[in-house]
Tab-separated table of C-alpha atoms and ligand atoms in Angstrom:
chain	number	residue	atom	x	y	z
A	1	UNK	CA	14.528	64.903	-43.390
A	2	UNK	CA	16.466	62.057	-45.033
A	3	UNK	CA	15.918	61.574	-48.796
A	4	UNK	CA	15.496	58.098	-50.286
A	5	UNK	CA	15.136	56.788	-53.872
A	6	UNK	CA	11.824	55.355	-52.952
A	7	UNK	CA	9.688	56.168	-49.917
A	8	UNK	CA	6.768	53.941	-49.091
A	9	UNK	CA	4.629	55.839	-46.650
A	10	UNK	CA	2.179	54.773	-43.978
A	11	UNK	CA	1.923	51.143	-45.091
A	12	UNK	CA	0.834	48.184	-42.873
A	13	UNK	CA	4.209	46.371	-42.816
A	14	UNK	CA	5.065	42.813	-41.834
A	15	UNK	CA	8.018	43.140	-39.414
A	16	UNK	CA	9.066	40.241	-37.104
A	17	UNK	CA	5.880	38.303	-37.232
A	18	UNK	CA	3.330	41.135	-36.880
A	19	UNK	CA	2.053	44.117	-38.779
A	20	UNK	CA	2.737	47.747	-37.915
A	21	UNK	CA	2.075	51.086	-39.598
A	22	UNK	CA	5.484	52.225	-40.707
A	23	UNK	CA	7.440	54.149	-43.366
A	24	UNK	CA	10.085	52.405	-45.529
A	25	UNK	CA	12.938	54.209	-47.222
A	26	UNK	CA	14.843	52.509	-50.059
A	27	UNK	CA	18.302	53.592	-51.249
A	28	UNK	CA	19.700	51.893	-54.346
A	29	UNK	CA	19.248	48.117	-53.847
A	30	UNK	CA	18.609	48.152	-50.124
A	31	UNK	CA	16.138	49.104	-47.417
A	32	UNK	CA	17.717	52.175	-45.748
A	33	UNK	CA	15.004	53.007	-43.169
A	34	UNK	CA	12.084	51.341	-41.404
A	35	UNK	CA	10.296	53.377	-38.794
A	36	UNK	CA	7.759	55.992	-37.863
A	37	UNK	CA	9.596	59.152	-38.721
A	38	UNK	CA	8.433	60.932	-41.832
A	39	UNK	CA	10.639	60.415	-44.854
A	40	UNK	CA	10.882	61.748	-48.436
A	41	UNK	CA	11.659	59.923	-51.670
A	42	UNK	CA	12.350	60.738	-55.284
A	43	UNK	CA	9.466	58.285	-55.814
A	44	UNK	CA	6.734	58.183	-53.180
A	45	UNK	CA	4.294	55.285	-52.814
A	46	UNK	CA	1.262	55.803	-50.645
A	47	UNK	CA	0.908	52.635	-48.579
A	48	UNK	CA	-2.267	53.606	-46.741
A	49	UNK	CA	-4.442	50.865	-48.239
A	50	UNK	CA	-1.643	48.294	-48.625
A	51	UNK	CA	-0.167	45.385	-46.756
A	52	UNK	CA	3.561	45.581	-47.309
A	53	UNK	CA	5.417	42.255	-47.226
A	54	UNK	CA	8.898	40.988	-47.931
A	55	UNK	CA	8.762	39.432	-51.443
A	56	UNK	CA	8.076	35.698	-51.667
A	57	UNK	CA	10.865	33.319	-52.580
A	58	UNK	CA	9.997	30.340	-54.822
A	59	UNK	CA	12.842	28.158	-53.726
A	60	UNK	CA	12.453	25.299	-56.260
A	61	UNK	CA	11.148	25.571	-59.754
A	62	UNK	CA	11.658	24.761	-63.464
A	63	UNK	CA	10.180	28.014	-64.668
A	64	UNK	CA	10.068	27.384	-68.445
A	65	UNK	CA	7.811	24.345	-67.824
A	66	UNK	CA	5.048	26.947	-67.837
A	67	UNK	CA	4.934	25.957	-71.491
A	68	UNK	CA	3.694	22.507	-70.563
A	69	UNK	CA	1.003	23.251	-67.990
A	70	UNK	CA	-2.254	21.418	-68.733
A	71	UNK	CA	-0.729	19.573	-71.690
A	72	UNK	CA	-1.421	16.188	-70.068
A	73	UNK	CA	-3.056	15.485	-66.720
A	74	UNK	CA	-4.130	12.712	-64.378
A	75	UNK	CA	-1.553	10.161	-65.568
A	76	UNK	CA	0.831	8.005	-63.489
A	77	UNK	CA	4.225	9.825	-63.101
A	78	UNK	CA	6.443	7.547	-65.367
A	79	UNK	CA	3.834	7.272	-68.088
A	80	UNK	CA	3.256	11.043	-68.005
A	81	UNK	CA	7.000	11.793	-68.246
A	82	UNK	CA	7.825	9.233	-70.929
A	83	UNK	CA	4.849	9.566	-73.231
A	84	UNK	CA	4.186	13.323	-72.799
A	85	UNK	CA	6.713	15.630	-71.047
A	86	UNK	CA	9.998	14.145	-72.297
A	87	UNK	CA	8.621	14.107	-75.857
A	88	UNK	CA	7.873	17.763	-75.745
A	89	UNK	CA	11.196	18.557	-74.084
A	90	UNK	CA	12.910	16.814	-77.023
A	91	UNK	CA	11.463	19.589	-79.218
A	92	UNK	CA	12.190	22.416	-76.850
A	93	UNK	CA	14.436	25.147	-78.234
A	94	UNK	CA	16.451	27.846	-76.471
A	95	UNK	CA	13.994	30.350	-77.775
A	96	UNK	CA	11.051	28.402	-76.348
A	97	UNK	CA	12.747	28.385	-72.951
A	98	UNK	CA	13.241	32.156	-73.130
A	99	UNK	CA	9.506	32.816	-73.777
A	100	UNK	CA	8.358	30.110	-71.366
A	101	UNK	CA	10.534	31.671	-68.669
A	102	UNK	CA	9.110	35.134	-69.258
A	103	UNK	CA	5.569	33.653	-68.990
A	104	UNK	CA	6.421	31.978	-65.710
A	105	UNK	CA	8.055	35.134	-64.364
A	106	UNK	CA	5.058	37.252	-65.226
A	107	UNK	CA	2.893	34.927	-63.149
A	108	UNK	CA	5.383	34.946	-60.363
A	109	UNK	CA	5.609	38.706	-60.195
A	110	UNK	CA	1.890	39.105	-60.334
A	111	UNK	CA	1.426	36.705	-57.381
A	112	UNK	CA	4.109	38.281	-55.171
A	113	UNK	CA	7.310	36.322	-55.896
A	114	UNK	CA	10.405	38.518	-56.045
A	115	UNK	CA	13.083	35.723	-56.168
A	116	UNK	CA	13.109	32.212	-57.478
A	117	UNK	CA	15.511	29.281	-57.710
A	118	UNK	CA	15.526	27.543	-61.065
A	119	UNK	CA	17.051	24.319	-62.259
A	120	UNK	CA	16.608	23.484	-65.980
A	121	UNK	CA	18.191	23.482	-69.440
A	122	UNK	CA	19.084	26.374	-71.824
A	123	UNK	CA	19.745	28.329	-68.652
A	124	UNK	CA	21.307	31.306	-70.551
A	125	UNK	CA	17.802	32.069	-71.724
A	126	UNK	CA	16.435	31.929	-68.187
A	127	UNK	CA	19.166	34.321	-66.982
A	128	UNK	CA	18.503	36.684	-69.916
A	129	UNK	CA	14.733	36.707	-69.219
A	130	UNK	CA	15.344	37.223	-65.479
A	131	UNK	CA	17.632	40.180	-66.219
A	132	UNK	CA	15.094	41.783	-68.558
A	133	UNK	CA	12.014	41.445	-66.401
A	134	UNK	CA	13.838	42.626	-63.206
A	135	UNK	CA	13.435	39.610	-60.880
A	136	UNK	CA	16.122	38.084	-58.660
A	137	UNK	CA	17.119	34.525	-59.550
A	138	UNK	CA	19.231	31.718	-58.153
A	139	UNK	CA	19.932	29.753	-61.299
A	140	UNK	CA	21.577	26.500	-62.222
A	141	UNK	CA	22.008	24.218	-65.136
A	142	UNK	CA	20.405	20.858	-64.370
A	143	UNK	CA	23.235	18.248	-64.656
A	144	UNK	CA	22.894	14.476	-64.865
A	145	UNK	CA	25.752	12.027	-65.715
A	146	UNK	CA	23.718	8.796	-65.419
A	147	UNK	CA	26.960	6.981	-64.576
A	148	UNK	CA	28.783	7.983	-67.789
A	149	UNK	CA	32.256	9.402	-67.112
A	150	UNK	CA	32.456	11.482	-70.367
A	151	UNK	CA	29.014	12.837	-69.827
A	152	UNK	CA	29.948	13.757	-66.195
A	153	UNK	CA	32.845	15.892	-67.388
A	154	UNK	CA	30.784	17.585	-70.096
A	155	UNK	CA	27.919	18.285	-67.734
A	156	UNK	CA	30.218	19.790	-65.096
A	157	UNK	CA	31.759	21.947	-67.769
A	158	UNK	CA	28.430	23.403	-68.850
A	159	UNK	CA	27.480	23.990	-65.152
A	160	UNK	CA	30.722	25.742	-64.504
A	161	UNK	CA	30.551	27.844	-67.635
A	162	UNK	CA	27.067	28.987	-66.727
A	163	UNK	CA	28.226	30.031	-63.215
A	164	UNK	CA	31.201	31.988	-64.508
A	165	UNK	CA	29.124	33.758	-67.096
A	166	UNK	CA	26.160	34.790	-64.965
A	167	UNK	CA	27.009	34.822	-61.210
A	168	UNK	CA	26.526	38.396	-59.937
A	169	UNK	CA	25.067	39.744	-63.195
A	170	UNK	CA	22.363	42.384	-63.388
A	171	UNK	CA	23.565	44.308	-60.263
A	172	UNK	CA	23.834	41.112	-58.283
A	173	UNK	CA	20.286	39.962	-59.114
A	174	UNK	CA	21.608	36.614	-60.484
A	175	UNK	CA	23.198	34.108	-58.183
A	176	UNK	CA	24.493	31.035	-60.069
A	177	UNK	CA	24.991	27.665	-58.371
A	178	UNK	CA	25.497	24.032	-59.324
A	179	UNK	CA	22.437	21.911	-60.050
A	180	UNK	CA	23.141	18.144	-60.089
A	181	UNK	CA	19.674	16.764	-60.761
A	182	UNK	CA	19.347	14.019	-58.142
A	183	UNK	CA	21.152	11.112	-56.567
A	184	UNK	CA	19.303	8.704	-58.823
A	185	UNK	CA	20.360	10.475	-62.041
A	186	UNK	CA	23.838	11.436	-60.808
A	187	UNK	CA	26.510	8.910	-59.731
A	188	UNK	CA	28.226	9.319	-56.318
A	189	UNK	CA	31.500	9.915	-58.186
A	190	UNK	CA	29.947	12.736	-60.136
A	191	UNK	CA	28.448	14.303	-57.037
A	192	UNK	CA	31.935	14.265	-55.405
A	193	UNK	CA	33.275	16.126	-58.467
A	194	UNK	CA	30.453	18.681	-58.130
A	195	UNK	CA	31.279	19.038	-54.434
A	196	UNK	CA	34.897	19.787	-55.209
A	197	UNK	CA	34.087	22.292	-57.924
A	198	UNK	CA	31.556	24.058	-55.718
A	199	UNK	CA	34.220	24.415	-52.974
A	200	UNK	CA	36.677	25.785	-55.529
A	201	UNK	CA	34.297	28.341	-56.928
A	202	UNK	CA	32.686	29.121	-53.572
A	203	UNK	CA	29.116	28.535	-54.845
A	204	UNK	CA	26.167	26.506	-53.538
A	205	UNK	CA	24.399	23.382	-54.793
A	206	UNK	CA	20.656	22.815	-55.542
A	207	UNK	CA	19.585	19.153	-55.896
A	208	UNK	CA	16.385	16.975	-55.810
A	209	UNK	CA	16.549	14.443	-52.951
A	210	UNK	CA	14.057	11.829	-51.793
A	211	UNK	CA	10.997	13.010	-53.741
A	212	UNK	CA	9.265	9.589	-54.107
A	213	UNK	CA	9.261	6.382	-52.021
A	214	UNK	CA	10.164	4.329	-55.023
A	215	UNK	CA	13.247	6.385	-55.723
A	216	UNK	CA	14.432	6.083	-52.148
A	217	UNK	CA	13.790	2.292	-52.112
A	218	UNK	CA	15.756	1.839	-55.336
A	219	UNK	CA	18.597	3.908	-53.965
A	220	UNK	CA	18.586	1.901	-50.743
A	221	UNK	CA	18.771	-1.387	-52.618
A	222	UNK	CA	21.950	-0.176	-54.418
A	223	UNK	CA	23.746	1.678	-51.633
A	224	UNK	CA	22.274	0.032	-48.513
A	225	UNK	CA	21.598	3.463	-47.111
A	226	UNK	CA	19.053	6.265	-47.638
A	227	UNK	CA	20.196	9.147	-49.904
A	228	UNK	CA	20.893	11.797	-47.183
A	229	UNK	CA	22.882	9.235	-45.142
A	230	UNK	CA	24.883	8.166	-48.137
A	231	UNK	CA	25.519	11.826	-49.267
A	232	UNK	CA	26.739	12.579	-45.753
A	233	UNK	CA	29.046	9.550	-45.740
A	234	UNK	CA	30.768	10.629	-48.938
A	235	UNK	CA	31.284	14.208	-47.776
A	236	UNK	CA	28.751	15.844	-50.113
A	237	UNK	CA	26.750	17.653	-47.504
A	238	UNK	CA	27.605	21.120	-46.357
A	239	UNK	CA	25.531	24.151	-45.386
A	240	UNK	CA	25.647	25.502	-48.949
A	241	UNK	CA	23.273	22.714	-50.107
A	242	UNK	CA	19.532	23.159	-50.720
A	243	UNK	CA	17.592	19.977	-51.284
A	244	UNK	CA	14.266	20.004	-53.096
A	245	UNK	CA	11.430	17.771	-51.775
A	246	UNK	CA	12.870	15.611	-48.936
A	247	UNK	CA	9.447	13.864	-48.786
A	248	UNK	CA	10.834	10.466	-47.588
A	249	UNK	CA	13.358	11.191	-44.858
A	250	UNK	CA	13.970	9.065	-41.767
A	251	UNK	CA	14.816	10.522	-38.319
A	252	UNK	CA	18.533	10.056	-38.805
A	253	UNK	CA	18.415	12.004	-42.073
A	254	UNK	CA	16.484	14.860	-40.511
A	255	UNK	CA	19.152	15.001	-37.727
A	256	UNK	CA	21.917	15.109	-40.387
A	257	UNK	CA	20.154	17.999	-42.271
A	258	UNK	CA	19.767	19.875	-38.972
A	259	UNK	CA	23.363	19.314	-37.868
A	260	UNK	CA	24.858	20.267	-41.218
A	261	UNK	CA	22.669	23.416	-41.691
A	262	UNK	CA	21.106	22.164	-44.928
A	263	UNK	CA	17.929	23.740	-46.217
A	264	UNK	CA	14.920	21.721	-47.588
A	265	UNK	CA	12.424	23.100	-50.140
A	266	UNK	CA	8.910	21.782	-49.524
A	267	UNK	CA	6.739	21.665	-52.659
A	268	UNK	CA	3.286	20.715	-51.354
A	269	UNK	CA	1.197	21.103	-54.559
A	270	UNK	CA	3.662	19.136	-56.730
A	271	UNK	CA	3.991	16.447	-54.059
A	272	UNK	CA	0.198	16.054	-53.964
A	273	UNK	CA	-0.270	16.190	-57.652
A	274	UNK	CA	2.330	13.495	-58.356
A	275	UNK	CA	1.134	11.502	-55.389
A	276	UNK	CA	4.657	11.625	-53.921
A	277	UNK	CA	3.549	12.046	-50.280
A	278	UNK	CA	3.539	14.617	-47.516
A	279	UNK	CA	6.923	15.778	-46.229
A	280	UNK	CA	7.621	15.827	-42.481
A	281	UNK	CA	7.765	19.598	-42.349
A	282	UNK	CA	6.619	19.978	-38.732
A	283	UNK	CA	9.245	17.419	-37.635
A	284	UNK	CA	11.957	19.224	-39.582
A	285	UNK	CA	11.064	22.616	-38.175
A	286	UNK	CA	11.094	21.193	-34.643
A	287	UNK	CA	14.612	19.880	-35.279
A	288	UNK	CA	15.705	23.274	-36.478
A	289	UNK	CA	15.955	22.498	-40.233
A	290	UNK	CA	15.509	25.627	-42.432
A	291	UNK	CA	12.501	24.655	-44.566
A	292	UNK	CA	11.444	26.938	-47.369
A	293	UNK	CA	8.780	26.617	-50.105
A	294	UNK	CA	8.618	26.076	-53.797
A	295	UNK	CA	6.165	25.395	-56.589
A	296	UNK	CA	8.299	22.942	-58.666
A	297	UNK	CA	7.662	23.177	-62.416
A	298	UNK	CA	4.252	24.198	-63.750
A	299	UNK	CA	3.784	20.786	-65.412
A	300	UNK	CA	3.305	19.329	-61.923
A	301	UNK	CA	1.473	22.247	-60.227
A	302	UNK	CA	0.103	24.008	-62.569
A	303	UNK	CA	0.788	27.500	-61.290
A	304	UNK	CA	3.613	29.536	-59.770
A	305	UNK	CA	1.331	31.080	-57.116
A	306	UNK	CA	3.263	30.823	-53.800
A	307	UNK	CA	0.205	31.776	-51.767
A	308	UNK	CA	-1.176	28.296	-52.621
A	309	UNK	CA	1.968	26.700	-51.300
A	310	UNK	CA	1.849	28.714	-48.048
A	311	UNK	CA	-1.713	27.717	-47.275
A	312	UNK	CA	-1.244	24.074	-48.243
A	313	UNK	CA	1.907	23.789	-46.170
A	314	UNK	CA	-0.032	24.792	-43.184
A	315	UNK	CA	-3.124	22.586	-43.963
A	316	UNK	CA	-1.121	19.463	-44.832
A	317	UNK	CA	0.809	19.428	-41.623
A	318	UNK	CA	-2.423	19.714	-39.665
A	319	UNK	CA	-3.704	16.646	-41.360
A	320	UNK	CA	-0.369	14.760	-41.180
A	321	UNK	CA	0.100	15.314	-37.508
A	322	UNK	CA	-3.534	15.383	-36.487
A	323	UNK	CA	-2.888	18.683	-34.724
A	324	UNK	CA	-4.525	21.936	-35.862
A	325	UNK	CA	-1.629	23.935	-34.411
A	326	UNK	CA	1.100	21.775	-36.105
A	327	UNK	CA	2.350	24.873	-37.954
A	328	UNK	CA	1.490	28.422	-37.077
A	329	UNK	CA	0.539	30.959	-39.764
A	330	UNK	CA	3.712	33.017	-39.116
A	331	UNK	CA	5.897	29.948	-39.517
A	332	UNK	CA	4.228	29.128	-42.898
A	333	UNK	CA	4.678	32.694	-44.167
A	334	UNK	CA	8.337	32.936	-42.982
A	335	UNK	CA	9.022	29.682	-44.889
A	336	UNK	CA	7.952	31.438	-48.090
A	337	UNK	CA	10.016	34.565	-47.440
A	338	UNK	CA	12.843	34.672	-44.884
A	339	UNK	CA	13.713	30.959	-45.031
A	340	UNK	CA	14.070	31.013	-48.822
A	341	UNK	CA	16.540	33.898	-48.764
A	342	UNK	CA	18.381	32.274	-45.892
A	343	UNK	CA	18.609	28.894	-47.797
A	344	UNK	CA	20.529	30.610	-50.621
A	345	UNK	CA	22.385	33.026	-48.321
A	346	UNK	CA	20.843	36.181	-49.694
A	347	UNK	CA	20.305	39.045	-47.193
A	348	UNK	CA	16.636	39.560	-47.889
A	349	UNK	CA	13.180	38.207	-47.054
A	350	UNK	CA	12.614	40.587	-44.159
A	351	UNK	CA	11.656	44.226	-43.947
A	352	UNK	CA	14.738	45.379	-42.136
A	353	UNK	CA	17.352	48.091	-42.580
A	354	UNK	CA	20.332	46.880	-44.524
A	355	UNK	CA	18.357	44.083	-46.165
A	356	UNK	CA	17.749	43.943	-49.929
A	357	UNK	CA	14.729	45.903	-51.033
A	358	UNK	CA	12.622	43.075	-52.436
A	359	UNK	CA	9.086	43.982	-51.285
A	360	UNK	CA	5.533	43.540	-52.425
A	361	UNK	CA	2.388	45.594	-51.797
A	362	UNK	CA	-1.100	43.989	-51.533
A	363	UNK	CA	-4.388	45.777	-51.740
A	364	UNK	CA	-5.928	45.296	-48.317
A	365	UNK	CA	-9.393	46.423	-49.440
A	366	UNK	CA	-10.051	43.196	-51.411
A	367	UNK	CA	-13.300	41.282	-50.724
A	368	UNK	CA	-11.450	38.229	-49.391
A	369	UNK	CA	-9.564	40.398	-46.909
A	370	UNK	CA	-12.762	41.786	-45.364
A	371	UNK	CA	-13.102	41.759	-42.374
A	372	UNK	CA	-9.418	41.739	-41.478
A	373	UNK	CA	-8.955	40.892	-37.799
A	374	UNK	CA	-5.442	39.670	-38.088
A	375	UNK	CA	-3.398	40.454	-41.299
A	376	UNK	CA	-1.183	37.412	-40.744
A	377	UNK	CA	-4.178	35.097	-41.002
A	378	UNK	CA	-5.483	37.021	-44.032
A	379	UNK	CA	-2.113	36.557	-45.794
A	380	UNK	CA	-1.783	32.802	-44.998
A	381	UNK	CA	-5.311	31.621	-45.227
A	382	UNK	CA	-7.230	34.022	-47.573
A	383	UNK	CA	-4.838	35.395	-50.157
A	384	UNK	CA	-5.318	34.380	-53.761
A	385	UNK	CA	-2.370	36.175	-55.270
A	386	UNK	CA	-4.217	38.669	-57.323
A	387	UNK	CA	-4.157	41.176	-54.455
A	388	UNK	CA	-0.513	42.051	-55.272
A	389	UNK	CA	-0.348	45.500	-56.814
A	390	UNK	CA	3.332	46.440	-56.674
A	391	UNK	CA	6.618	44.558	-56.776
A	392	UNK	CA	9.990	46.001	-55.918
A	393	UNK	CA	13.196	43.957	-56.535
A	394	UNK	CA	16.654	45.143	-55.719
A	395	UNK	CA	15.249	48.634	-55.051
A	396	UNK	CA	13.596	48.912	-58.488
A	397	UNK	CA	9.850	48.956	-59.094
A	398	UNK	CA	9.148	46.108	-61.572
A	399	UNK	CA	5.336	46.082	-61.262
A	400	UNK	CA	3.143	49.066	-60.486
A	401	UNK	CA	-0.623	48.830	-60.020
A	402	UNK	CA	-0.582	45.385	-61.562
A	403	UNK	CA	1.320	46.418	-64.692
A	404	UNK	CA	4.671	44.715	-65.427
A	405	UNK	CA	6.969	47.656	-66.315
A	406	UNK	CA	10.008	46.307	-68.028
A	407	UNK	CA	8.691	43.946	-70.728
A	408	UNK	CA	5.648	43.829	-73.070
A	409	UNK	CA	3.278	41.185	-71.596
A	410	UNK	CA	1.147	40.839	-74.739
A	411	UNK	CA	4.162	39.962	-76.859
A	412	UNK	CA	4.948	37.072	-74.492
A	413	UNK	CA	1.407	35.712	-74.773
A	414	UNK	CA	1.477	35.869	-78.557
A	415	UNK	CA	4.784	33.923	-78.691
A	416	UNK	CA	3.445	31.309	-76.283
A	417	UNK	CA	0.463	30.637	-78.524
A	418	UNK	CA	2.925	29.982	-81.416
A	419	UNK	CA	4.898	27.490	-79.274
A	420	UNK	CA	1.647	25.808	-78.273
A	421	UNK	CA	0.779	25.300	-81.988
A	422	UNK	CA	4.177	23.720	-82.514
A	423	UNK	CA	3.720	21.333	-79.562
A	424	UNK	CA	0.241	20.414	-80.752
A	425	UNK	CA	1.688	19.395	-84.163
A	426	UNK	CA	4.033	16.864	-82.468
A	427	UNK	CA	2.628	13.415	-82.413
B	501	ZN	ZN1	11.866	19.726	-59.361
């Protein structure tokens, strides 16, 4: 009998779109065995009452914005940013970002996310927090030159320094990429510089594109083209790019994304909350675009619960297309797992031998799972997130029976209360 570091026995496992009772053996960071033969492990997990899933991938977020959730609501976007969010961000310290990131990560782990892609400021703190808590992260410093040449150079330097410092850290759990904020905050010249640097360093690029209609109309009035068409024309687009949102894309742009192998992160809750619109997800999937899912920052969500995004993705496309079968449950779930890992070229997101051991266990005896005719439908349409009992990332158990193992949760909550007091005193 083969020995593994961790053996998960007799669980109901999601493999290739359906559930089977299987054993999973984990050796170091990877899945070493998936099958029906009996296995042994230094650590054994009884999976009898569990659904075992590949971990969820939150493919677009600003994790430390957990600090701002619920600070101001129900305001028009620009008013909300200018009078509320940007004012708080002006008082945001590196230390705040560290604690805010831990808070966001606790929520992500507890609701089944094993990997996230983050674009923000004070990113050293995000990387540190990610290393400590045990998650996998694709991280980038959010750069914007706003047409200023000196600023462009400085921003690129910070982005490059971050990549060189963190890429591959924590046994490969951190992947560092470039994060130019968006085509409306970054000049075309700057984006070309980022493209060249990304080629030189062999790293990817994460960028917001076409989130609101207003932003696309403004871009068009300056460049006489939509953003994706313009970015293609200047040679910015390659298959190492992940675009967040893509709510307002025309047919030509969807064709370009498909041809160039570019991934799109759909953020349905954020798009609804900021009244940005409903992305053409069903159209993109039909054209072969790799679409994955994200929460965006907690200020525009207000949670990091990916199960909400999965369900809403499916529901919104039904309404948008007028077809109840616009997106099938399996497609919606794969978008939150396999497609996220694919977007960032990480070999994970599936329960398969040789893939990274990023897995979650859900208690299948929960009231909202009863009766369970088809576990795929239970996962997509009835899960609330609190069913997640265990999280394994890179072959290491980071949550067991709902308890985060590597940090002290209560200390995080205490520090967040102090930061809240500081924010409340700003007027
Ligand atoms: Zn965003």
